XYZ file of C-alpha atoms in Angstrom:
574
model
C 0.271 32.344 -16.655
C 1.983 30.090 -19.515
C -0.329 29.523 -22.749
C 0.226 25.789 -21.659
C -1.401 26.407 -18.652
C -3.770 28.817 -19.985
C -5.079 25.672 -22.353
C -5.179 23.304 -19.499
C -7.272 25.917 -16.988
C -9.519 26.402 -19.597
C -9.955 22.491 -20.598
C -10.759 22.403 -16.560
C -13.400 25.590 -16.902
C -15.190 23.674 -20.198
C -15.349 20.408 -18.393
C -14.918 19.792 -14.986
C -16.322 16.281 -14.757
C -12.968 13.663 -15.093
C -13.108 9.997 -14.513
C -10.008 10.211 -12.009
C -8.034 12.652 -10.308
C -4.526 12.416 -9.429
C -3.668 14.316 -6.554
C 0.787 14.635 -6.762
C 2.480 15.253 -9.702
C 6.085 13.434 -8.412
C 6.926 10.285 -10.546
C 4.094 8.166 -8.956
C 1.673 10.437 -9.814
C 3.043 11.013 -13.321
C 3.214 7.572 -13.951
C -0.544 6.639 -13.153
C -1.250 9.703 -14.734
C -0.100 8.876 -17.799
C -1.195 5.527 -18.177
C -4.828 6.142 -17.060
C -4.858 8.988 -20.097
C -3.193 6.262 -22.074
C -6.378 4.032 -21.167
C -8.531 6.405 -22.858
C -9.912 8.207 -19.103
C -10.222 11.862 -18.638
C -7.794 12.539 -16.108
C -7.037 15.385 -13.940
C -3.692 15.806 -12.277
C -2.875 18.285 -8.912
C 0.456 19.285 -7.843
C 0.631 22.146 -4.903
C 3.860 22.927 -5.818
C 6.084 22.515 -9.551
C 5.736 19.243 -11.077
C 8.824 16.668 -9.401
C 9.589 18.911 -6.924
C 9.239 16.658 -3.532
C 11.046 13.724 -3.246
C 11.377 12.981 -7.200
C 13.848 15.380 -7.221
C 15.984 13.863 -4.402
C 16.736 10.572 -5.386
C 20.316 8.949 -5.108
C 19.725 9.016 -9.089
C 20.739 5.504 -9.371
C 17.705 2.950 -11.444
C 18.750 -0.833 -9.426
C 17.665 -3.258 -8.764
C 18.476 -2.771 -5.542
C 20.918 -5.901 -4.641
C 20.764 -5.159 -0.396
C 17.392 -6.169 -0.549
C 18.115 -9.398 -0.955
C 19.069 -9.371 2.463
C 15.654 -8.038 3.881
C 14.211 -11.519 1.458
C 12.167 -9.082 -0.859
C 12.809 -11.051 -4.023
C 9.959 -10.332 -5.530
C 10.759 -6.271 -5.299
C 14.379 -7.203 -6.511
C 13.381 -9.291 -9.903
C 10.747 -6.168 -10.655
C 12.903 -3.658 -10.029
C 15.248 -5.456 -12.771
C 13.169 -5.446 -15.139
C 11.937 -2.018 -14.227
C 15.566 -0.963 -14.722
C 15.871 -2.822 -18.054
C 12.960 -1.021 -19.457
C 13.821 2.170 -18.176
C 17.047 1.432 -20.578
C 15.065 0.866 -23.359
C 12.704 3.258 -23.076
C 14.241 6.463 -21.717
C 18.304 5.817 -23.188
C 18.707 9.415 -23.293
C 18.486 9.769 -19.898
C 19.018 6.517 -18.209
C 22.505 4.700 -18.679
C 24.242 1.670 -17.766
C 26.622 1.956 -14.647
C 29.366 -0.496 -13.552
C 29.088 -0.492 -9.919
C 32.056 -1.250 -7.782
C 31.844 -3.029 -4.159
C 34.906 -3.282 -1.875
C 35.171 -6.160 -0.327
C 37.069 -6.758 3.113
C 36.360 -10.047 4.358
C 35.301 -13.445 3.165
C 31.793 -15.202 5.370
C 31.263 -11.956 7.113
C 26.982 -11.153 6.707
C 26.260 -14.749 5.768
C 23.666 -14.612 7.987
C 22.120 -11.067 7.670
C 19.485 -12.458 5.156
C 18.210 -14.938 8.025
C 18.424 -12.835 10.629
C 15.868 -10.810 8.674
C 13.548 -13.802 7.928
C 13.945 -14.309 11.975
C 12.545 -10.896 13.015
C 15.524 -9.269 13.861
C 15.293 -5.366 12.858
C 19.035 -4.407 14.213
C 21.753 -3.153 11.455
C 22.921 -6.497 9.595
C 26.712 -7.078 9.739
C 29.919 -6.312 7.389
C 29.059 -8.326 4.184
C 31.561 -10.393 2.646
C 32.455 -11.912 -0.330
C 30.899 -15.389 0.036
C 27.175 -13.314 0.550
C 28.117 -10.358 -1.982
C 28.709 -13.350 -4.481
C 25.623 -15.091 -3.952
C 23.949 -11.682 -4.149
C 25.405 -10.770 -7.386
C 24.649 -14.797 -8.728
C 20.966 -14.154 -7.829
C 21.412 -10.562 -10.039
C 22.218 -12.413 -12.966
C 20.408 -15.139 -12.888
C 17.147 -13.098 -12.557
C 17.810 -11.221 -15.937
C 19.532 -14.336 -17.577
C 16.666 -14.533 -19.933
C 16.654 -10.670 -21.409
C 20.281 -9.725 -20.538
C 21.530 -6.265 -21.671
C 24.427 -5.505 -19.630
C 27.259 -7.646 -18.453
C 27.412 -10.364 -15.966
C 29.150 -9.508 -12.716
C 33.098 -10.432 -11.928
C 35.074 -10.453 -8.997
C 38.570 -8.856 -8.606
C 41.812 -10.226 -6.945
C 43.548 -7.413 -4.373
C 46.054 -7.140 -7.040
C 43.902 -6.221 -9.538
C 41.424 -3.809 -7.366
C 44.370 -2.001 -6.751
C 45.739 -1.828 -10.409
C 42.934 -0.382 -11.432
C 41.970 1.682 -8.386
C 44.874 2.822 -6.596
C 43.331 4.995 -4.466
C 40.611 2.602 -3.035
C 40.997 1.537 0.715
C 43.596 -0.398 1.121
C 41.289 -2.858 3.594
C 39.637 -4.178 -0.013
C 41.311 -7.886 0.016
C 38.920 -8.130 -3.367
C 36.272 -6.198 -4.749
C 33.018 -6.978 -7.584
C 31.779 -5.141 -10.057
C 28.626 -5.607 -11.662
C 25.687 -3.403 -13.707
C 23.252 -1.333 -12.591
C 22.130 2.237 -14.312
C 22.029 5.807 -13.221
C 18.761 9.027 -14.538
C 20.909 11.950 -15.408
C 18.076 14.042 -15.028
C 14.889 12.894 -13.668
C 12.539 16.065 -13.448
C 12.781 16.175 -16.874
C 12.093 12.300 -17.684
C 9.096 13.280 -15.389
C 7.988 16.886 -17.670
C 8.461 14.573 -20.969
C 6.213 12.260 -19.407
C 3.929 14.981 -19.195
C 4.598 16.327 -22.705
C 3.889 13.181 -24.451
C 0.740 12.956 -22.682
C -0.299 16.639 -23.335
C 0.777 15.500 -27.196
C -1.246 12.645 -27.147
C -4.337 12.775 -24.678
C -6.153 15.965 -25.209
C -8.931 14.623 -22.845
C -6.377 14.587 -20.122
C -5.600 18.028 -18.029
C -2.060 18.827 -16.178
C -1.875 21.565 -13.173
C 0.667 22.355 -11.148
C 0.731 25.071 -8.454
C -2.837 24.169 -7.804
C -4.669 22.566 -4.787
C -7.773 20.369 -4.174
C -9.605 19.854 -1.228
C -13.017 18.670 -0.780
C -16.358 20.640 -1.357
C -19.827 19.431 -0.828
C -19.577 16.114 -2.318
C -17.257 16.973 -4.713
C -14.347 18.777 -4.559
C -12.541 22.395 -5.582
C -9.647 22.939 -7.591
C -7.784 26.054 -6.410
C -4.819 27.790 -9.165
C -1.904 29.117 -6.260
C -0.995 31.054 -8.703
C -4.165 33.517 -9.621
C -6.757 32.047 -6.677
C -9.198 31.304 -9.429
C -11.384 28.041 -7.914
C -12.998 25.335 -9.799
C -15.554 22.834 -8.823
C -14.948 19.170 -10.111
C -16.517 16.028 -10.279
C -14.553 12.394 -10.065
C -15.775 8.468 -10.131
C -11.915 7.833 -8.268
C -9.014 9.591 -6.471
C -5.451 8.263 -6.669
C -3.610 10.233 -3.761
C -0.087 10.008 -4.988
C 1.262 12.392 -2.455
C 4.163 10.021 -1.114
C 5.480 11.660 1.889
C 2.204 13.971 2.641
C -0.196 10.716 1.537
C -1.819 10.311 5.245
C -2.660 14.205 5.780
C -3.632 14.085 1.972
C -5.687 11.033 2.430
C -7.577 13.347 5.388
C -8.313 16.032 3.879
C -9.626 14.414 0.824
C -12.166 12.974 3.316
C -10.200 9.424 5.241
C -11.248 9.975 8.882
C -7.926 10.378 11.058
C -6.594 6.801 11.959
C -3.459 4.571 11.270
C -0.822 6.223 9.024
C 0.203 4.236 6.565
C 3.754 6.375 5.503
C 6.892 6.301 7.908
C 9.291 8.504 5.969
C 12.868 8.452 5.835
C 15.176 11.502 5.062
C 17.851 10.889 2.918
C 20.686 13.382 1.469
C 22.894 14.015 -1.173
C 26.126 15.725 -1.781
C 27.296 17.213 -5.195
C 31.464 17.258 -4.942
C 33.507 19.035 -7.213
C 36.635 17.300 -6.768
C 38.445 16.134 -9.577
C 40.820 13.600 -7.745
C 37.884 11.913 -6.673
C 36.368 11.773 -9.892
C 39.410 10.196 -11.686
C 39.793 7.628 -8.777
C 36.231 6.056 -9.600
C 37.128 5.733 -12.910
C 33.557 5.708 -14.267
C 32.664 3.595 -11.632
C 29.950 4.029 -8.738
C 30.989 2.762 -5.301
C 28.372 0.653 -3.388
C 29.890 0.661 0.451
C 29.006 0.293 3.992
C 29.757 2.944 6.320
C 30.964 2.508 9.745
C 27.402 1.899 11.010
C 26.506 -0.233 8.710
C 24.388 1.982 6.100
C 24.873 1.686 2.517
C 26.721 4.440 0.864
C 27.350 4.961 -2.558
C 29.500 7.752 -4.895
C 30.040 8.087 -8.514
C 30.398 10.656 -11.272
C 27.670 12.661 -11.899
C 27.867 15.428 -14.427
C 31.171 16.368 -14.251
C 31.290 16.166 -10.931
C 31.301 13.508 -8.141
C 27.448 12.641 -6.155
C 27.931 11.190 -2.671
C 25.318 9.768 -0.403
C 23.190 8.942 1.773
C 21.566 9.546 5.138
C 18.578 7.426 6.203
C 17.104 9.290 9.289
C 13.392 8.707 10.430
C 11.299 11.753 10.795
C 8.204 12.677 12.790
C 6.526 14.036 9.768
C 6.121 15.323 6.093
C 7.987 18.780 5.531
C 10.268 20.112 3.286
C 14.431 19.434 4.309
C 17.807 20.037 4.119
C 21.032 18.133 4.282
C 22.116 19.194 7.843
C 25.477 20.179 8.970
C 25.796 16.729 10.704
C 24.667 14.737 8.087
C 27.368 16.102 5.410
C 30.038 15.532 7.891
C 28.535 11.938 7.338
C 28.552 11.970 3.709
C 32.234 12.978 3.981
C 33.522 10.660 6.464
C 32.096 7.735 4.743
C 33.857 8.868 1.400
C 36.997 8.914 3.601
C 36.524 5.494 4.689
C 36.757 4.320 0.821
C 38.776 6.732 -0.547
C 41.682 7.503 2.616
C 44.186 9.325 0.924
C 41.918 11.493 -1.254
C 40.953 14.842 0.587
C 37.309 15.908 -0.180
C 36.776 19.656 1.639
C 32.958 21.004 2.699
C 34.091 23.645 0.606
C 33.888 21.459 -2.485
C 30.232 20.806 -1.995
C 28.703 22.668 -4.652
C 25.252 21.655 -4.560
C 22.789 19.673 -1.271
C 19.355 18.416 -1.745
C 17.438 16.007 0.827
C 13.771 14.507 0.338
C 11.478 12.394 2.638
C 10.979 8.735 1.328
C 7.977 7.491 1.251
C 8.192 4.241 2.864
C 5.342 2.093 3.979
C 4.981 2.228 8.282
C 7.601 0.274 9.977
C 8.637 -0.386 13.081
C 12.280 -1.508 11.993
C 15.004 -0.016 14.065
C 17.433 0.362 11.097
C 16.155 2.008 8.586
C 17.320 0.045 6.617
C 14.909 -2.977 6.399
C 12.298 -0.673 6.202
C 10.672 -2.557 2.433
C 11.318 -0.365 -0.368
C 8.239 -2.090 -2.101
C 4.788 -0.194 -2.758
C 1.546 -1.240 -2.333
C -1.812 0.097 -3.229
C -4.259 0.525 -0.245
C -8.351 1.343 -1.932
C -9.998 3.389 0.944
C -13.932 3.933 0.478
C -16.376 6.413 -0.207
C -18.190 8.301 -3.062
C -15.497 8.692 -4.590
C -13.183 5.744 -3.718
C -9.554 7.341 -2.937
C -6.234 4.793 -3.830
C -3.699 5.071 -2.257
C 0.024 4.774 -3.330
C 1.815 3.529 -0.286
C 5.670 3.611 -0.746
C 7.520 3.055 -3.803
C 10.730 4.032 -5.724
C 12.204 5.519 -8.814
C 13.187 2.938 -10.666
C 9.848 1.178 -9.919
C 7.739 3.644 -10.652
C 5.846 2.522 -14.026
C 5.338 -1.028 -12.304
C 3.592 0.990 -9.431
C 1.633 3.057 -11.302
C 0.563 0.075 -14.008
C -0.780 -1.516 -10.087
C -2.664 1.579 -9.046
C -3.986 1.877 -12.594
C -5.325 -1.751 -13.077
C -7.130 -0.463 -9.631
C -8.712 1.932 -10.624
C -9.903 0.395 -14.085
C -11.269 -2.459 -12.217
C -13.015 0.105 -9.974
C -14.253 1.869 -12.734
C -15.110 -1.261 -15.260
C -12.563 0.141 -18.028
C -10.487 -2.389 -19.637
C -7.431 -2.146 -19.910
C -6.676 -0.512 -23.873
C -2.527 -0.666 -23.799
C 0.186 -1.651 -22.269
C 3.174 0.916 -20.727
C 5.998 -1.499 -20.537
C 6.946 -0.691 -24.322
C 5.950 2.790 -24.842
C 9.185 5.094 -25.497
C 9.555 8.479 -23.272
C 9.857 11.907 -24.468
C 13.495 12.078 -26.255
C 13.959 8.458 -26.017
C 11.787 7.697 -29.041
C 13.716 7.178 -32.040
C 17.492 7.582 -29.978
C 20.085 6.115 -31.890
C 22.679 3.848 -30.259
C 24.441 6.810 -28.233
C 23.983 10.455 -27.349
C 27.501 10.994 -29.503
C 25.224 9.924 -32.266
C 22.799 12.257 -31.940
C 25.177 14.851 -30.874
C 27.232 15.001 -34.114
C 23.721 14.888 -36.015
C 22.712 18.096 -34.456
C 26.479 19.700 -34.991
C 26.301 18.477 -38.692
C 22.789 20.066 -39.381
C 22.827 23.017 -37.111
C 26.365 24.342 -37.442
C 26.868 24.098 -33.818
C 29.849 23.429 -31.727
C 30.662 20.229 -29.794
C 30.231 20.985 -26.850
C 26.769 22.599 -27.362
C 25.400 19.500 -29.210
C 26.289 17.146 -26.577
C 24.521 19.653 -24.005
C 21.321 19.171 -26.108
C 21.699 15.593 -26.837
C 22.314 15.006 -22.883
C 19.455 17.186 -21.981
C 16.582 16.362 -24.398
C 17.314 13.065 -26.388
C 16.303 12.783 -30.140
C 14.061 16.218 -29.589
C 16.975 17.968 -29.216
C 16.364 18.679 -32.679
C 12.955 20.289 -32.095
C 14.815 22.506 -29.305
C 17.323 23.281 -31.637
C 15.207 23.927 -34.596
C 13.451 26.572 -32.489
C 16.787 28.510 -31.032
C 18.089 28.467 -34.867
C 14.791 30.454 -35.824
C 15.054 33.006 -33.131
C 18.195 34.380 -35.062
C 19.902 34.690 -31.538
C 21.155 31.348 -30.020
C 23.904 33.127 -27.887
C 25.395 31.043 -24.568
C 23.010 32.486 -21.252
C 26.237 32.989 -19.857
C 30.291 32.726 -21.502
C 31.355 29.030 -21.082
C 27.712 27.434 -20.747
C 26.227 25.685 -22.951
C 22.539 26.525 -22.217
C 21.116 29.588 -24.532
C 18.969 32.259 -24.227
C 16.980 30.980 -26.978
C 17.064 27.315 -25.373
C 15.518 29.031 -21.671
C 12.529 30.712 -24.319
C 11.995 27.255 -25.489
C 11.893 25.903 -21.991
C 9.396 28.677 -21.149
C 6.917 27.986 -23.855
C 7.035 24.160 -23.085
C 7.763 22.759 -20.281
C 5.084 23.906 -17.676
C 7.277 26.853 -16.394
C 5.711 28.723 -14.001
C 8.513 30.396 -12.088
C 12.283 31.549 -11.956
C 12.724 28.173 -9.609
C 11.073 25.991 -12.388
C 13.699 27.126 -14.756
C 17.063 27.016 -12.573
C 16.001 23.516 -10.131
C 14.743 20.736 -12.063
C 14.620 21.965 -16.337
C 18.300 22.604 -16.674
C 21.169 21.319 -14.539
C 22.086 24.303 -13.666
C 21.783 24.362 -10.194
C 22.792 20.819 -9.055
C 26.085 21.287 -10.884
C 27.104 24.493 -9.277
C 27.183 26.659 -12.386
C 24.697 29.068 -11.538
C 25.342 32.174 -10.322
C 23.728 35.589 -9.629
C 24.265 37.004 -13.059
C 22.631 34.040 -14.299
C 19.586 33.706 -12.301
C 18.847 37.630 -13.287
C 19.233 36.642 -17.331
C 16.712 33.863 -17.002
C 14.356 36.110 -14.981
C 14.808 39.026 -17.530
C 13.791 36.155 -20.174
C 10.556 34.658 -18.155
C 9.834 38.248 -17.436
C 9.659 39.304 -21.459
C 7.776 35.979 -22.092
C 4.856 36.423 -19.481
C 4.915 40.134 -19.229
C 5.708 39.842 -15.456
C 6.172 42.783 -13.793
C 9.823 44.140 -12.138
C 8.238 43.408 -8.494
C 6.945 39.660 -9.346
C 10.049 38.954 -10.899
C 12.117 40.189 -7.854
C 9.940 38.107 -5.909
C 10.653 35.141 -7.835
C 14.353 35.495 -7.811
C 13.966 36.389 -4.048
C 12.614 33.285 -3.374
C 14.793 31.144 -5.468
C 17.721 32.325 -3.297
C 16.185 31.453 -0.437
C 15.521 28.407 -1.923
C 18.936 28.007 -2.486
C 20.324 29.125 0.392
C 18.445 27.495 3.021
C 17.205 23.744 1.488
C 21.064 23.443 -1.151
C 23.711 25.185 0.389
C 24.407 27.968 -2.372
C 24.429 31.202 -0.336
C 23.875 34.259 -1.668
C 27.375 34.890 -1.233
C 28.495 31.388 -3.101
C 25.946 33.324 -5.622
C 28.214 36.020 -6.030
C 31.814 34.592 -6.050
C 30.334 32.332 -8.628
C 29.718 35.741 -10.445
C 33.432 37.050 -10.085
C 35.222 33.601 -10.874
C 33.128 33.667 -14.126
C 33.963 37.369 -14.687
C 37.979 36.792 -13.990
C 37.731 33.623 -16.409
C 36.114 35.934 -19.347
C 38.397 38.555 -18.784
């Protein structure tokens, strides 16, 4: 067990009375979380699994404002999710980025009337959208942030110009737009610096993931996954941030079986290393329709391209995979953008699906199932509220809602206000990672591309990471050609939650998701968790057991991918 963990169990063991308790620790959950501890309230949060695990870790990574549902007449969702956007900007720059988004366009009045179809009942797929409707899309885009504009308006191409500047684009674009969105390079960690500053700053609020609740007498018991120690506590509210799982949550925290209130959607993602495709975007994403009229985008992500996504219904709340079928989707739809660019399964180097959490529907396409979120109060001793759908780039909005909630539940005025308050490495961020990036290679002696590893990774405490690797007197590359250290993984282990092998390698470093690790890797950070938790050689070969399964079965990284990973690296040292 961590010493950060350690401190929080025992905060839990000294005092297990707490005003609220949050039961998910994905983004929702975070988010309410943190702005009921910034209130002043002694919060408890639960997560069965690592924190940002579920569905926060399977986004399309894009913060939007989310310009198709315009169509579906959810204006209201639209202008907050702009501003939601905008302050993500502000507060989280480190991490979230501005993104010129490119839309092919193929005919002129085609979808004019998908919006009133949708006002008229109509649930079917809407049709092709042209540019008359993409333009008065766009026009309502700007005009909503005309007052607090921070990124450009939108423009519209001629042919001759879309295919100046992208030659390889369909050649059915008679004209194409581009306007501004933004894109989270890394959002389980925007969601464990939400946690840190909260930890820095709220030492009446505790933190636990790998730990259960359920309900006990008429309160309810805290169970650690990890060690089985149990804990009774006491709470005046539950929020059940559980997204996906809310209705079976909602049950066993004591809501009589009835009317679910979640219809989930599965939606994957494709990581692409193919660098054709990645010059043809030219720093653009692509916003498209697919042949069935879903919207698809693609864009550079991390060196590599990220392509997506599926939108399938399912029965109920599990964990799942990208499927064979649904890739071959992802792939075809790239070729229907990008026809003369070949883009091979075998360049996948990295699949993740989650189950989004949308409120019940009875749509038949997917998508005009309402992205918005609600927050439904169900009764009882202790009154349980419930987060009912919600996105990522929402997500402070949502939780501000659930929070005002509970205060009112609770007679707690409101102390503060989240809409300004910086996020981990966002505080004090200069005008551009580069910035902070030569900084770090100016005081630390470090290379380039090491410096804008931490600066991407961590923000303005890249120094604090930095600081500590330079006093460990060791700050050697994990592995020849990365630019994650040994020293870096310690830090990571003595402050970020870590609990396991799979904590370390799937959502603290990017390690994973941008195909770079590899067998030789995983066993260096084990060997380093090991040392730091005095974990024995059978736990740790059950951790790095199940992290290839992990792998393997839910992001397409095979043991053997695992090991030719190992001999290209070896071949390029040599």
């Amino acid at each position: 067990m961590s010493a950060t963990r350690s401190e929080q169990w025992s905060r839990l063991e000294s005092d297990s009375a707490f005003d609220v308790v949050v039961v998910g620790g994905g983004v929702n959950g975070i988010g309410v979380y943190r702005d009921l501890a910034m209130q002043g309230l002694r919060v408890l949060l639960v997560e069965r699994e690592d924190f940002a695990s579920g569905c926060s870790a399977a986004p399309s990574r894009m913060i939007h404002g989310g310009l198709r549902y315009l169509e579906n007449g959810e204006f209201d969702l639209v202008r907050e999710s702009l501003r939601e956007r905008d302050l993500l900007l502000a507060n989280a720059p480190h991490m979230v980025r501005p993104m010129p988004t490119l839309i092919p366009i193929s005919s002129v009045f085609s979808g004019l009337m998908n919006g009133a179809a949708s006002f008229l009942g109509r649930s079917g797929k809407p049709a092709n959208r042209g540019a008359l409707p993409i333009k008065l899309g766009l026009s309502l885009y700007d005009w909503v942030t005309r007052k607090r504009r921070v990124m450009p308006r939108h423009r519209f191409n001629s042919g001759r110009d879309t295919r100046r500047r992208w030659p390889d684009l369909t050649p059915e674009a008679r004209f194409s737009a581009v306007y501004y969105d933004a894109w989270i390079s890394h959002p389980e960690r925007l969601c464990i610096e939400m946690l840190r500053d909260v930890a820095r700053d709220h030492s009446q609020a505790v933190a636990l993931n790998y730990a259960e609740i359920a309900s006990a007498g008429t309160g309810y018991e805290v169970r650690c996954t990890r060690t089985g120690a149990r804990r009774p506590v006491q709470a005046r509210a539950i929020v059940n941030a559980t997204g996906a799982w809310l209705d079976s949550t909602a049950e066993s925290l004591g809501k009589p079986a009835g009317e679910r209130m979640v219809s989930g959607t599965k939606g994957s993602h494709l990581i692409i290393d193919n660098a054709a495709l990645h010059a043809a975007l030219d720093g653009h994403l692509v916003y498209f329709e697919n042949a069935d009229g879903r919207i698809c985008i693609v864009f550079p992500y991390l060196g590599h391209v990220l392509a997506g996504s599926t939108d399938i219904r399912v029965a109920e709340a599990r964990k799942v995979r990208c499927e064979a079928d649904e890739l071959d989707y992802i792939l075809a739809s790239l070729r229907l953008v990008f026809p003369a660019i070949p883009v091979s399964p075998d360049e996948v180097v990295f699949s993740y699906s989650g189950i989004r959490p949308l409120p019940k529907s009875d749509h038949d396409f997917t998508g005009r199932i309402s992205r918005g979120h609600l927050v439904r109060r169900l009764p009882g001793t202790s009154p349980q509220f419930c987060m009912v759908g919600g996105k990522w780039t929402t997500f402070r909005a949502f939780a501000e809602q659930t929070a005002d909630a509970v205060l009112a539940e609770l007679g707690h005025a409101r102390l503060c206000d989240t809409a300004g308050r910086k996020i981990g490495g966002g505080a004090e961020f200069p005008a551009s990672a580069a910035d902070v990036a030569n900084r770090l290679a100016e005081r630390f002696g470090i290379d380039a591309p090491r410096a804008a590893h931490l600066a991407d990774h961590y923000g303005y405490q890249a120094f604090d990471v930095m600081a500590f690797c330079a006093g460990q007197g060791d700050d050697a590359p994990l592995a020849p050609g990365l630019p994650h250290s040994t020293a870096e993984v310690d830090w990571l282990i003595a402050n970020e939650f870590v609990e396991t092998v799979s904590d370390i390698v799937l959502r603290r470093t990017s390690l994973a998701i941008t195909g770079r690790i590899s067998a030789d890797i995983i066993m260096r950070i084990a060997e380093r968790l090991a040392k730091a938790r005095g974990l024995t050689a059978e736990q740790i070969a059950r951790q790095t057991a199940a992290l290839t399964e992990t792998l393997s079965d839910y992001h397409g990284v095979t043991p053997e991918v695992l090991e030719q990973r190992n001999h290209k690296r070896r071949e390029k040292c040599a």
